[in-house]
Amino acid sequence: MAMADTGSQHTILSPKVADDLGMDSDRSKPVELAFAGREQDAYPASVSLSLLPPAGLDVEPVAWEADVVVASHWVAWFDVLLGQRGLFNLFTATFSGHAAAFAIEGADAFDQRFEVPPVDLGEGPHAPRLTP
């Protein structure tokens, strides 16, 4: 189970998910992370992610490669936190309170819909804009 959080700079995996996937994270380059009320080290990794459609919809799952961090400690009820790097920098997300769901589209969907040019975020807390 994953939670989408527009306020999270990173996509964060629980240590259990990383272990279950046999992932190797780069422990030589820890990232400071504030998560679930505590400061901790997290470790960068790359992983294939996918979102499955709700049951009953005839829609293909969406899969992509993402740079994530693996948390040192985990106390949340979900196993993955989808954040700016790893999801929102790659896709346009639309949230529906009525459906209690969200949908993702290509990174340029918002720009085309509202005729807004993309912004290059450069270096900093958010990764540069990418188009898959």
CSV table of C-alpha atoms in Angstrom, one decimal:
chain,number,residue,atom,x,y,z
A,1,MET,CA,0.0,0.0,0.0
A,2,ALA,CA,1.3,3.5,-0.9
A,3,MET,CA,0.3,7.0,0.2
A,4,ALA,CA,0.8,10.0,-2.2
A,5,ASP,CA,2.1,13.1,-0.4
A,6,THR,CA,2.6,16.3,-2.4
A,7,GLY,CA,4.5,17.8,0.5
A,8,SER,CA,7.2,15.1,0.6
A,9,GLN,CA,10.4,15.9,-1.3
A,10,HIS,CA,11.2,12.2,-1.8
A,11,THR,CA,9.5,9.0,-2.6
A,12,ILE,CA,10.3,6.9,0.5
A,13,LEU,CA,10.3,3.1,0.8
A,14,SER,CA,10.1,1.3,4.1
A,15,PRO,CA,13.1,-0.9,5.0
A,16,LYS,CA,10.8,-4.0,4.7
A,17,VAL,CA,9.9,-3.2,1.1
A,18,ALA,CA,13.5,-2.7,0.3
A,19,ASP,CA,14.5,-6.0,1.9
A,20,ASP,CA,11.6,-7.8,0.2
A,21,LEU,CA,12.8,-6.5,-3.2
A,22,GLY,CA,16.4,-7.3,-2.4
A,23,MET,CA,17.3,-3.7,-3.1
A,24,ASP,CA,20.8,-2.3,-2.6
A,25,SER,CA,20.7,1.3,-1.4
A,26,ASP,CA,23.8,3.5,-1.4
A,27,ARG,CA,24.7,3.6,2.3
A,28,SER,CA,27.7,5.8,1.5
A,29,LYS,CA,25.5,8.8,0.7
A,30,PRO,CA,22.9,9.1,3.4
A,31,VAL,CA,20.2,11.8,2.9
A,32,GLU,CA,18.7,13.6,6.0
A,33,LEU,CA,15.0,12.8,6.2
A,34,ALA,CA,12.2,14.1,8.4
A,35,PHE,CA,9.5,11.4,8.4
A,36,ALA,CA,6.8,10.5,10.8
A,37,GLY,CA,8.0,13.0,13.4
A,38,ARG,CA,11.6,12.0,13.5
A,39,GLU,CA,14.8,13.0,11.9
A,40,GLN,CA,16.7,10.0,10.4
A,41,ASP,CA,19.1,8.9,7.7
A,42,ALA,CA,17.7,7.6,4.4
A,43,TYR,CA,19.6,5.9,1.6
A,44,PRO,CA,19.2,6.6,-2.1
A,45,ALA,CA,18.2,3.8,-4.4
A,46,SER,CA,16.6,3.3,-7.8
A,47,VAL,CA,13.6,1.1,-8.3
A,48,SER,CA,10.8,0.2,-10.7
A,49,LEU,CA,7.4,1.4,-9.4
A,50,SER,CA,4.0,0.7,-10.8
A,51,LEU,CA,0.5,1.9,-10.0
A,52,LEU,CA,-2.4,-0.5,-10.5
A,53,PRO,CA,-5.8,0.7,-11.6
A,54,PRO,CA,-8.8,0.2,-9.3
A,55,ALA,CA,-10.5,-3.2,-9.6
A,56,GLY,CA,-12.9,-3.4,-12.4
A,57,LEU,CA,-11.3,-0.8,-14.7
A,58,ASP,CA,-9.9,-2.0,-18.0
A,59,VAL,CA,-6.8,0.2,-17.8
A,60,GLU,CA,-3.2,-0.9,-18.0
A,61,PRO,CA,-0.9,-0.4,-15.0
A,62,VAL,CA,1.6,2.5,-15.2
A,63,ALA,CA,5.2,1.5,-14.5
A,64,TRP,CA,8.3,3.7,-14.4
A,65,GLU,CA,11.9,3.8,-13.0
A,66,ALA,CA,12.3,6.1,-10.0
A,67,ASP,CA,15.0,7.5,-7.7
A,68,VAL,CA,13.8,6.9,-4.1
A,69,VAL,CA,15.2,6.8,-0.6
A,70,VAL,CA,14.9,3.9,1.8
A,71,ALA,CA,14.1,5.1,5.4
A,72,SER,CA,16.1,3.8,8.3
A,73,HIS,CA,13.0,3.5,10.6
A,74,TRP,CA,9.3,3.1,9.6
A,75,VAL,CA,6.2,3.5,11.7
A,76,ALA,CA,3.5,4.3,9.1
A,77,TRP,CA,0.6,1.9,8.2
A,78,PHE,CA,1.6,2.1,4.5
A,79,ASP,CA,4.9,0.8,3.0
A,80,VAL,CA,5.7,3.5,0.4
A,81,LEU,CA,5.3,7.3,0.4
A,82,LEU,CA,5.1,8.7,-3.1
A,83,GLY,CA,6.5,12.2,-3.2
A,84,GLN,CA,7.9,14.9,-5.4
A,85,ARG,CA,11.0,13.0,-6.6
A,86,GLY,CA,9.9,9.7,-8.0
A,87,LEU,CA,6.3,10.6,-8.8
A,88,PHE,CA,5.2,14.2,-9.0
A,89,ASN,CA,8.3,15.3,-11.0
A,90,LEU,CA,7.5,12.7,-13.6
A,91,PHE,CA,3.7,12.9,-13.9
A,92,THR,CA,0.7,15.2,-13.7
A,93,ALA,CA,-1.5,14.0,-10.8
A,94,THR,CA,-5.2,14.7,-10.4
A,95,PHE,CA,-6.9,14.0,-7.1
A,96,SER,CA,-10.6,13.3,-6.6
A,97,GLY,CA,-12.1,13.6,-3.1
A,98,HIS,CA,-15.4,12.2,-4.4
A,99,ALA,CA,-13.8,9.0,-5.8
A,100,ALA,CA,-11.1,8.8,-3.1
A,101,ALA,CA,-8.6,8.2,-5.8
A,102,PHE,CA,-6.0,9.9,-8.0
A,103,ALA,CA,-5.0,9.5,-11.6
A,104,ILE,CA,-1.7,10.2,-13.3
A,105,GLU,CA,-1.0,11.5,-16.8
A,106,GLY,CA,2.1,12.5,-18.7
A,107,ALA,CA,4.2,15.3,-17.2
A,108,ASP,CA,3.0,17.8,-19.8
A,109,ALA,CA,-0.7,17.2,-19.4
A,110,PHE,CA,-1.2,20.1,-17.0
A,111,ASP,CA,0.8,22.4,-19.2
A,112,GLN,CA,-1.2,21.5,-22.3
A,113,ARG,CA,-4.5,21.7,-20.5
A,114,PHE,CA,-3.9,25.2,-19.0
A,115,GLU,CA,-1.3,26.5,-21.6
A,116,VAL,CA,1.3,26.9,-18.9
A,117,PRO,CA,4.9,26.5,-19.9
A,118,PRO,CA,7.0,24.1,-17.8
A,119,VAL,CA,9.3,25.5,-15.1
A,120,ASP,CA,12.9,24.3,-14.8
A,121,LEU,CA,13.4,23.8,-11.1
A,122,GLY,CA,17.1,23.5,-11.5
A,123,GLU,CA,19.1,22.2,-8.5
A,124,GLY,CA,17.5,22.3,-5.1
A,125,PRO,CA,15.0,20.5,-3.1
A,126,HIS,CA,13.0,19.3,-6.1
A,127,ALA,CA,14.5,17.4,-9.1
A,128,PRO,CA,14.4,19.2,-12.5
A,129,ARG,CA,11.3,18.6,-14.5
A,130,LEU,CA,11.4,15.4,-16.5
A,131,THR,CA,9.2,14.1,-19.3
A,132,PRO,CA,9.0,10.3,-19.4
